[in-house]
Coordinates of C-alpha atoms in Angstrom, one line a residue:
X3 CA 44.7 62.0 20.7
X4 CA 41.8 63.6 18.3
X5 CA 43.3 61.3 15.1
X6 CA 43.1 58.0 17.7
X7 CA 40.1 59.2 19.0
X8 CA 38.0 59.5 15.5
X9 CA 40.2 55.7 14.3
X10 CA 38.3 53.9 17.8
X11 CA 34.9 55.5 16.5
X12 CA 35.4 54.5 13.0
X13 CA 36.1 51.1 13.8
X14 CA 33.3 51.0 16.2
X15 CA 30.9 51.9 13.5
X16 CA 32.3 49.3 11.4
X17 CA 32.5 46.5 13.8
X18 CA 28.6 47.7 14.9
X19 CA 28.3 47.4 10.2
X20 CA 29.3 44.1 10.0
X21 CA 27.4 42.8 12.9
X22 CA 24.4 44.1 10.9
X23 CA 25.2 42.4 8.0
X24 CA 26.0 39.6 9.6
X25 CA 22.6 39.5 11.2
X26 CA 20.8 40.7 7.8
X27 CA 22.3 38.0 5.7
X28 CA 21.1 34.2 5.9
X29 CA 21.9 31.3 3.7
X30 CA 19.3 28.7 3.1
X31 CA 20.2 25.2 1.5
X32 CA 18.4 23.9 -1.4
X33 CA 16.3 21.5 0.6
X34 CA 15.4 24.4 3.2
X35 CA 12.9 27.2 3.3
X36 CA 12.6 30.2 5.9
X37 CA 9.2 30.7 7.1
X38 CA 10.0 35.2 7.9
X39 CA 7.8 36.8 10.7
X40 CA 8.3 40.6 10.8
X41 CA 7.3 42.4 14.2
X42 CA 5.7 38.6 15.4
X43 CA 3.8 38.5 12.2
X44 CA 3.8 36.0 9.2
X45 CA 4.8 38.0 6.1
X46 CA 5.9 35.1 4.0
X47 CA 8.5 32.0 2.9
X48 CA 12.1 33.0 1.3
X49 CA 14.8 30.3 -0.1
X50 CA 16.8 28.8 -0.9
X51 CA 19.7 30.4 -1.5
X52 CA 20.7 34.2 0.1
X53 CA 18.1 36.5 1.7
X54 CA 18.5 39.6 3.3
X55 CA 16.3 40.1 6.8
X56 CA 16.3 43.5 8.8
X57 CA 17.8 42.9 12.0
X58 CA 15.7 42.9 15.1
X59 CA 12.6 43.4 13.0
X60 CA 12.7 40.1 11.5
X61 CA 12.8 36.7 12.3
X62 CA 13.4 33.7 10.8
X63 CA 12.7 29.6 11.4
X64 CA 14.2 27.1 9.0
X65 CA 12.6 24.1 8.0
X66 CA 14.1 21.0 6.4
X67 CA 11.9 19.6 3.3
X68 CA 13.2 16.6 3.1
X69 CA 11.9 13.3 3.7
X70 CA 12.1 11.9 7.6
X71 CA 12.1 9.1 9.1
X72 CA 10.3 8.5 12.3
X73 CA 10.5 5.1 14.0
X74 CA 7.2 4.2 16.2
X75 CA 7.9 2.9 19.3
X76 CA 6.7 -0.6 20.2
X77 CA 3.0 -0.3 20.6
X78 CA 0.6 -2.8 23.3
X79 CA -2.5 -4.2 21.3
X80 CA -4.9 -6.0 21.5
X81 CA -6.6 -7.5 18.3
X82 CA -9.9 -8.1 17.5
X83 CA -9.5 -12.1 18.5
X84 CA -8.5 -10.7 21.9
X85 CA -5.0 -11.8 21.2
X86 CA -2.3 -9.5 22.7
X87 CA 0.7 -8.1 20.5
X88 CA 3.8 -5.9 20.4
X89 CA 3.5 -4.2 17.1
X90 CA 6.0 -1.6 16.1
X91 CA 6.4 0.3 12.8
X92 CA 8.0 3.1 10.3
X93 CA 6.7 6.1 9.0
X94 CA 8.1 8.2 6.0
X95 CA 6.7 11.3 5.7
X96 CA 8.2 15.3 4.5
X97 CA 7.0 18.9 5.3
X98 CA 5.0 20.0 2.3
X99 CA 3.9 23.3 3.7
X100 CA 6.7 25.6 5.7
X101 CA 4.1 27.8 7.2
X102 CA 1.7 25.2 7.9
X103 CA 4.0 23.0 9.9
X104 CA 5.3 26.5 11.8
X105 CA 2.1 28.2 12.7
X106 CA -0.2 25.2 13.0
X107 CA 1.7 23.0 15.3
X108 CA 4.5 23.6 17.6
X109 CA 6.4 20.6 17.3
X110 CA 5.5 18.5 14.4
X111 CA 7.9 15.7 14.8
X112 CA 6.1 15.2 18.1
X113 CA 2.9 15.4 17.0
X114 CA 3.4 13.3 14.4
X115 CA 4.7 11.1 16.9
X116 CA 2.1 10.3 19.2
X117 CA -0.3 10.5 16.2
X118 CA 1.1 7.6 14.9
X119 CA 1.4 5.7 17.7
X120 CA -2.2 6.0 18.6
X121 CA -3.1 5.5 15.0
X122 CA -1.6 2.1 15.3
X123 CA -3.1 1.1 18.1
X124 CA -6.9 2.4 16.6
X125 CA -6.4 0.4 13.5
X126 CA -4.6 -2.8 14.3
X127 CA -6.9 -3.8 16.9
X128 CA -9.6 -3.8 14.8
X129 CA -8.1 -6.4 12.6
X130 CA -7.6 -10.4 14.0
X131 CA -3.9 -11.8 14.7
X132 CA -4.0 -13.6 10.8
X133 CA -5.0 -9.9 9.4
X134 CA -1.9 -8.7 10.9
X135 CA 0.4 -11.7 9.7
X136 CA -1.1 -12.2 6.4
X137 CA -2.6 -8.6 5.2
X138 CA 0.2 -6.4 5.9
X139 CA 0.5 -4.2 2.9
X140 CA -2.9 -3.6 3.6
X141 CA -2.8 -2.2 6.7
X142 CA 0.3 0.3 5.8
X143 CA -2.1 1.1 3.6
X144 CA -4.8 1.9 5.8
X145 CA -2.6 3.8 8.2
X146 CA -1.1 5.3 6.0
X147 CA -4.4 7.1 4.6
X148 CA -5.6 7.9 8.1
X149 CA -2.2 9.7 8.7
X150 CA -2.0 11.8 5.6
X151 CA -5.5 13.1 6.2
X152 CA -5.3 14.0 9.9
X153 CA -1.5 15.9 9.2
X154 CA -2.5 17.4 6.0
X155 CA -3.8 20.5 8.7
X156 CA -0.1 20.5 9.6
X157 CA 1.0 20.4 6.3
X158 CA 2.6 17.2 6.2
X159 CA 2.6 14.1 3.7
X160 CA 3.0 10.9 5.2
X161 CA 4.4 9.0 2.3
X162 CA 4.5 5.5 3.5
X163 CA 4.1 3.7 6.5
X164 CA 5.9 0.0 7.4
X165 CA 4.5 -2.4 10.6
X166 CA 8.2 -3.7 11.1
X167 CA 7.3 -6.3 14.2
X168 CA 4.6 -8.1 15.1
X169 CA 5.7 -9.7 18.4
X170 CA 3.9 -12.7 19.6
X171 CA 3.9 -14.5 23.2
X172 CA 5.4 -17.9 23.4
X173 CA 2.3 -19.2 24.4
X174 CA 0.4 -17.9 21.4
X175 CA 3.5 -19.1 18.9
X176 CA 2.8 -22.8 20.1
X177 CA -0.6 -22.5 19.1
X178 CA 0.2 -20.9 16.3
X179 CA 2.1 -23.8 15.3
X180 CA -0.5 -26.7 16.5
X181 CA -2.8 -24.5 14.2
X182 CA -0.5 -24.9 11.1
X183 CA 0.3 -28.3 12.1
X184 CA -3.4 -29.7 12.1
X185 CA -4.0 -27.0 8.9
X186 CA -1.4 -29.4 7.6
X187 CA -2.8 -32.9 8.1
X188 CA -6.2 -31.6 7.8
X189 CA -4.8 -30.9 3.9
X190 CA -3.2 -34.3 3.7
X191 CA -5.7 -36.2 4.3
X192 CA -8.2 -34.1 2.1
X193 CA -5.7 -34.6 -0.7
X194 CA -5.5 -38.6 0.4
X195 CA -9.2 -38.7 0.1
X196 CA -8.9 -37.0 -3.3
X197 CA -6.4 -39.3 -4.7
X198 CA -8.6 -43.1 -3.5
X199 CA -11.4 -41.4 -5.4
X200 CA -9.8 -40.5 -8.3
X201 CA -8.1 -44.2 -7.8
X202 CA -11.3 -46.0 -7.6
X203 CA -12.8 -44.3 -10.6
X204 CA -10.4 -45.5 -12.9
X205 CA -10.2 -48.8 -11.5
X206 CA -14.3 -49.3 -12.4
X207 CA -13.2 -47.7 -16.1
X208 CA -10.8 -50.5 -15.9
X209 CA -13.0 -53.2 -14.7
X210 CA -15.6 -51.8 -17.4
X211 CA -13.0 -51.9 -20.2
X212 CA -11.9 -55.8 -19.1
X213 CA -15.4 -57.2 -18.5
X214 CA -16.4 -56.3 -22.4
X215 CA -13.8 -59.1 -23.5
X216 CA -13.0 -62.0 -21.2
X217 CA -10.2 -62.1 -23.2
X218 CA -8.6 -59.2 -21.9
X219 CA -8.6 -60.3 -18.2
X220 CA -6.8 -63.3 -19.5
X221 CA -4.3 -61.4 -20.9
X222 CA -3.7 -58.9 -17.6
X223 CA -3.4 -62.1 -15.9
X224 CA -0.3 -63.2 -17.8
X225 CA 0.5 -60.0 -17.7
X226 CA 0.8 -60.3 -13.7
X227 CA 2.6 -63.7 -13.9
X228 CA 5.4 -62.4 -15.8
X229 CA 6.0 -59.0 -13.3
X230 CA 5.9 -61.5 -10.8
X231 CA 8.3 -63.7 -12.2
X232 CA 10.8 -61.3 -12.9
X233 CA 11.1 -61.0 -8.8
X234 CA 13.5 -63.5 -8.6
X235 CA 11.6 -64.8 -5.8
X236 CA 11.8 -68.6 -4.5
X237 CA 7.8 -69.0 -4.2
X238 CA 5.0 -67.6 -6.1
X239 CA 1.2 -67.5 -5.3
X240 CA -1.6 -66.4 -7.7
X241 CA -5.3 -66.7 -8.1
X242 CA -6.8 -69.7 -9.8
X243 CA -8.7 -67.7 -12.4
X244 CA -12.2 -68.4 -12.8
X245 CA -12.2 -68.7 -16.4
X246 CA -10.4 -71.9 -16.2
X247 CA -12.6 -73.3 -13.4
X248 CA -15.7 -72.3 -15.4
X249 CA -14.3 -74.3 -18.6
X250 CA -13.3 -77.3 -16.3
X251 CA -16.9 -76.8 -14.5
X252 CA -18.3 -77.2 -18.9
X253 CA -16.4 -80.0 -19.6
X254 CA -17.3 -82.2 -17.0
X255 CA -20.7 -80.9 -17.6
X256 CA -20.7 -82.1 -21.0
X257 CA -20.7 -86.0 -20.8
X258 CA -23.6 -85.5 -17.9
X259 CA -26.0 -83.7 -20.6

């Protein structure tokens, strides 16, 4: 009974040994760090790879490096025009400091959260409904910068930040398109203007080159009979020209003086 007695209490102690070690030994991935808090206090960040931690005495929180993704959930706003949108967007952003994100902040992902969201709210509606259409990569921009600064206490880097959707009432879409519609015309008929001007300028250098020989109007006019002839059409009608009226009008002037 002795020899089974002393076998129980040996395996005891090692069962009780390899819990320890179990509980001592932690494996971080490459892409995690441990931020270690011994007795409740911060005494410093260990990984990756193996660490050792004495059991009940220290603690340890994991936390992921790498970059996350956080999707913003639609967001009401109003623009600067008063016009009233459903914007939603994307924001890219990694842990940068492991004791930062732990200490400063209890949930980061959350805070982050409803930073952004407000964030998008603050800065789109300062901006009119074009701005948003038409200026996009700027306002990532500008989020983005307000972002990194206000999570850099947290020790986050928002990386990049995407407005996916800008969604539109239909009432404000069919004005959008009467808008681009008379945008539209109103260019046509600049570029119709344009063109008669440009038209009539080079019809006076025309009429200047042709009045400096009489000559020459002669010959456009034979020039005009024969495209017209080669119509094929039954009847033909054309001007009297002048020139021939004037040099009928001298002839029979003639005898008289």
């Amino acid at each position: 009974m002795g020899m089974f007695a002393d076998l129980a209490s040996y395996l005891v102690a090692i069962i009780v040994l390899l819990i320890i070690i179990a509980a001592a030994i932690k494996i971080l991935r490459e892409y995690e760090r441990g931020v270690i808090f011994t007795l409740g206090r911060f005494t410093g960040i260990k990984g990756p790879g193996l660490i050792l931690l004495i059991p009940y005495v220290q603690q340890m929180i994991r936390v992921d490096l790498r970059t996350r993704v956080l999707d913003v959930p639609s967001q009401d706003v109003i623009s600067h025009d008063n016009v009233s949108v459903r914007v939603s967007a994307v924001i890219y952003f990694r842990v940068m400091d492991p004791e930062k994100s732990t200490i400063q902040v209890a949930d980061f992902m959350m805070a982050t959260s409803q930073l952004a969201q407000t964030t998008l709210r603050s800065v789109l509606g300062k901006h009119d409904l074009d701005e948003m259409l038409a200026e996009r990569d700027r306002l990532n921009e500008d989020i983005q910068k307000i972002l990194d600064i206000q999570t850099d206490a947290w020790g986050i880097k928002v990386a990049n930040v995407e407005i996916k959707d800008v969604d539109i009432n239909e009432s404000m879409i069919r004005a959008i398109a009467r808008q681009a519609e008379a945008e539209r015309e109103r260019r046509a008929k600049v570029i119709n203007a344009e063109g008669e001007q440009q038209a009539a300028a080079k019809l006076v250098e025309a009429a200047e080159i042709l009045a400096r020989l009489p000559e020459a109007m002669q010959l456009r006019y034979l020039s005009t009979l024969n495209v017209i002839a080669n119509e094929k059409t039954s009847t033909i009608l054309f001007p009297f020209p002048m020139e021939f009226a004037n040099l009928l009008l001298a002839k029979i002037e003639q005898p008289t003086k």
